[in-house]
Coordinates of C-alpha atoms in Angstrom, one line a residue:
X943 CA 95.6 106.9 94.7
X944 CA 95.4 103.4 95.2
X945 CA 95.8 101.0 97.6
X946 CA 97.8 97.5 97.4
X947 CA 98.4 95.1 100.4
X948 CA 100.7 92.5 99.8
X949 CA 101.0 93.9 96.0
X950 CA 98.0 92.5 95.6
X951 CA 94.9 95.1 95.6
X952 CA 92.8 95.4 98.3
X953 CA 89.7 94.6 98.8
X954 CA 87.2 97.0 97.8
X955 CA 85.6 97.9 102.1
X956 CA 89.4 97.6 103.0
X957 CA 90.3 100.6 100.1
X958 CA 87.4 102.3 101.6
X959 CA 88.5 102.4 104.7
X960 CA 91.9 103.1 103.9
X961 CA 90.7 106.6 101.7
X962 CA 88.1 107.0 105.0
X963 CA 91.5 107.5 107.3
X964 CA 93.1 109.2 104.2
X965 CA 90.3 112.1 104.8
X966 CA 90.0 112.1 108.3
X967 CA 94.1 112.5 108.8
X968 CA 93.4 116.2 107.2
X969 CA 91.5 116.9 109.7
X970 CA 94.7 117.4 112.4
X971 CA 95.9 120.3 113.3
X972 CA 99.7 119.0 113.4
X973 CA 101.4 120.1 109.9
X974 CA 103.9 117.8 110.2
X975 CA 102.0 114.6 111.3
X976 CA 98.2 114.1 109.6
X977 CA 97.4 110.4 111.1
X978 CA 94.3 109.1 110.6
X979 CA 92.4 105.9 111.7
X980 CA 89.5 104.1 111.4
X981 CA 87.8 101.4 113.2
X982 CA 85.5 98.7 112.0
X983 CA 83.7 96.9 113.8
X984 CA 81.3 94.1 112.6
X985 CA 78.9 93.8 115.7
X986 CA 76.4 96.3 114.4
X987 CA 79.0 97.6 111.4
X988 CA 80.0 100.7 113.4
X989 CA 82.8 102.9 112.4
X990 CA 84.5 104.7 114.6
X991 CA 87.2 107.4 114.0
X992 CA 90.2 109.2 115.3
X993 CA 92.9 111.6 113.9
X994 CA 95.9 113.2 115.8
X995 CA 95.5 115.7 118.1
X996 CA 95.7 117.6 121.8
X997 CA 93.6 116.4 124.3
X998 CA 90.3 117.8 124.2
X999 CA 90.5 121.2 126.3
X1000 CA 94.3 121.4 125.2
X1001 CA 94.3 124.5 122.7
X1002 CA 96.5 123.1 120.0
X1003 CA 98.4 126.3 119.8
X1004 CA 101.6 126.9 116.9
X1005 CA 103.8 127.5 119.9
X1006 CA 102.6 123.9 121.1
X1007 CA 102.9 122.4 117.9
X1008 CA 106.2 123.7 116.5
X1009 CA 107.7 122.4 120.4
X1010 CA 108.5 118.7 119.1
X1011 CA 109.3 117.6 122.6
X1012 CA 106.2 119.4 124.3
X1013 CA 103.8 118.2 121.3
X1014 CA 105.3 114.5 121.3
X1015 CA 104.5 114.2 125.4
X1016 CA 100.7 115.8 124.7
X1017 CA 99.8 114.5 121.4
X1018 CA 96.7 112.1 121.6
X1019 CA 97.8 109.4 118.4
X1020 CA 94.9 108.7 116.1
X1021 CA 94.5 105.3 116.8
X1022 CA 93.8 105.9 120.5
X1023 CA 91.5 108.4 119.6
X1024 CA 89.4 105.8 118.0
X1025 CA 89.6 103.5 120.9
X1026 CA 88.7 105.7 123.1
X1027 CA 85.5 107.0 120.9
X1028 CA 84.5 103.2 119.9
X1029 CA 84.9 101.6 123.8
X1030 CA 83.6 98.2 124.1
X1031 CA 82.8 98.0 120.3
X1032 CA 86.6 97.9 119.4
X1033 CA 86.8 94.1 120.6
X1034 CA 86.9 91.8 117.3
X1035 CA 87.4 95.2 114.9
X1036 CA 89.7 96.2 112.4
X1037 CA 91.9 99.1 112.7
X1038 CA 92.8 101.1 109.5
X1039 CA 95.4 103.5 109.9
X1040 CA 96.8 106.4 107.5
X1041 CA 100.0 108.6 107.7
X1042 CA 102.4 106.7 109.2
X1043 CA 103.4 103.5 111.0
X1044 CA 101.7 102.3 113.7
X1045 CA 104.0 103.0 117.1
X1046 CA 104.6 100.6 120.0
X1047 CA 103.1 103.5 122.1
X1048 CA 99.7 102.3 120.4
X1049 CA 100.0 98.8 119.6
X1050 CA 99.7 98.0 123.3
X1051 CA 96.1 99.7 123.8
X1052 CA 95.3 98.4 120.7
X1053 CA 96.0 94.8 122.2
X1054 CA 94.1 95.5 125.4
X1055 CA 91.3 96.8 123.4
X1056 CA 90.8 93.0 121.5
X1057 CA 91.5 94.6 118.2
X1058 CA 91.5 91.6 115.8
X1059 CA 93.3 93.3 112.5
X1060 CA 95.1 96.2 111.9
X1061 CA 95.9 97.5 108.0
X1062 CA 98.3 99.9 108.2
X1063 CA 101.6 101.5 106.4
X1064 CA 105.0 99.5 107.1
X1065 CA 107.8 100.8 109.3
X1066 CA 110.9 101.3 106.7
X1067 CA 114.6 100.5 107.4
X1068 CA 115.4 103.4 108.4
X1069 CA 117.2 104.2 112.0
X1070 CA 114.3 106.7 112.7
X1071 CA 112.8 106.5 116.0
X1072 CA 110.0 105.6 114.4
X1073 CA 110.6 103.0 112.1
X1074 CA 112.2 101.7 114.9
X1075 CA 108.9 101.4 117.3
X1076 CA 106.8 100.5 114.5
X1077 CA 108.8 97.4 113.7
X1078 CA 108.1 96.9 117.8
X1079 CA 105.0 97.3 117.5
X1080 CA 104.8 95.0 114.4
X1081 CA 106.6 92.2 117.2
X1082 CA 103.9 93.2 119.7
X1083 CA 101.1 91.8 117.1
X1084 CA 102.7 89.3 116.1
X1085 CA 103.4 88.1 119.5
X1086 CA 99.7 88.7 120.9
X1087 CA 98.2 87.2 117.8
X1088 CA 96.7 90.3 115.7
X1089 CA 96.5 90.0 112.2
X1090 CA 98.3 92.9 110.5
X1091 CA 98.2 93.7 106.8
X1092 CA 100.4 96.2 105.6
X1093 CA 99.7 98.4 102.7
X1094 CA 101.5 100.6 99.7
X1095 CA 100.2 103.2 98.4
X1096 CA 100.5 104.2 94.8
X1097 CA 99.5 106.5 92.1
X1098 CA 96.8 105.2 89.6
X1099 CA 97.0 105.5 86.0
X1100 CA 94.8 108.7 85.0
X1101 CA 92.2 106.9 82.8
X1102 CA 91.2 108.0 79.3
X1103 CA 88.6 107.9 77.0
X1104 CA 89.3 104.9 74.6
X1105 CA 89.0 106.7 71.7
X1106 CA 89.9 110.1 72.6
X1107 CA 90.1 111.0 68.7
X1108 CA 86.2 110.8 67.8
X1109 CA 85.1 112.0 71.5
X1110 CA 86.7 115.4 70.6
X1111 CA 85.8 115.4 66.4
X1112 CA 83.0 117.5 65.8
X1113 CA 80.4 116.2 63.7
X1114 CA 79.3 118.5 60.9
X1115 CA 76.0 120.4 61.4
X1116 CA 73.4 120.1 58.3
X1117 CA 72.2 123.4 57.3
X1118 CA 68.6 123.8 56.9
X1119 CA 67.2 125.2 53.4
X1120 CA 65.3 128.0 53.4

């Protein structure tokens, strides 16, 4: 998979990053939302990190998890997760973010936390309640003056041997005379 922000590719910490959240959103236990994020900061280069998930001390039970409107009110989102682990260190950082848009539920303690940057996927145009709140929280950044890159995702070319032909020709074996 690869990584493209403004169709242009990314740069190579800012693909790193991106695959770093990739990872980490496996790690929820939701099966219908793996979010990941990760959180740069300079001062020092520390990474903090922060998937999906139930409180700690919440067991994130199937009977939980299937309950949309139960999950939704107890869910912890990944980005907040990170905030919370990085604390003062997430002033002046950059927030990567994998799985899906960031909502306007997060994009305000992302604000009061001085994140700088966020990289993240866009919100489509769809009518979905979340597309909706991550074009708000899109306004949000704007309007408080973080710099947010959004990124596609695509599938990379599988890449080939250039001469595939004579990698696979077997070279004849000379016989030794007796």
């Amino acid at each position: 998979m690869g990584f493209e922000i403004a169709k242009k590719a990314m740069e190579k910490w800012d693909i790193r990053f991106c695959d770093l959240a990739k990872y980490i959103s496996k790690w929820s236990k939701d099966p219908k939302a793996k979010v990941g994020a990760v959180l740069f900061s300079k001062k020092g280069g520390n990474v903090t990190i922060g998937y999906n998930g139930f409180p700690m001390g919440i067991v994130d039970s199937v009977v939980r998890l299937d309950n949309q409107e139960e999950k939704l009110d107890i869910v912890v989102h990944a980005e907040v997760n990170a905030l919370i682990a990085a604390g003062e260190r997430a002033a002046g950082s950059t927030l990567y973010v994998y799985g899906k848009p960031i909502c306007a539920r997060c994009a305000g303690p992302i604000i009061q936390a001085g994140v700088k940057r966020v990289v993240a996927r866009e919100p489509g145009d769809t009518d979905s309640k979340w597309d909706i709140s991550g074009k708000r929280a899109h306004s949000m950044f704007v309007e408080a003056g973080v710099e947010v890159h959004f990124y596609t995702e695509h599938d990379e070319p599988e890449r080939k041997p250039k001469d595939t032909k004579e990698r696979t020709k077997s070279k004849p074996v000379a016989k030794k005379k007796r």
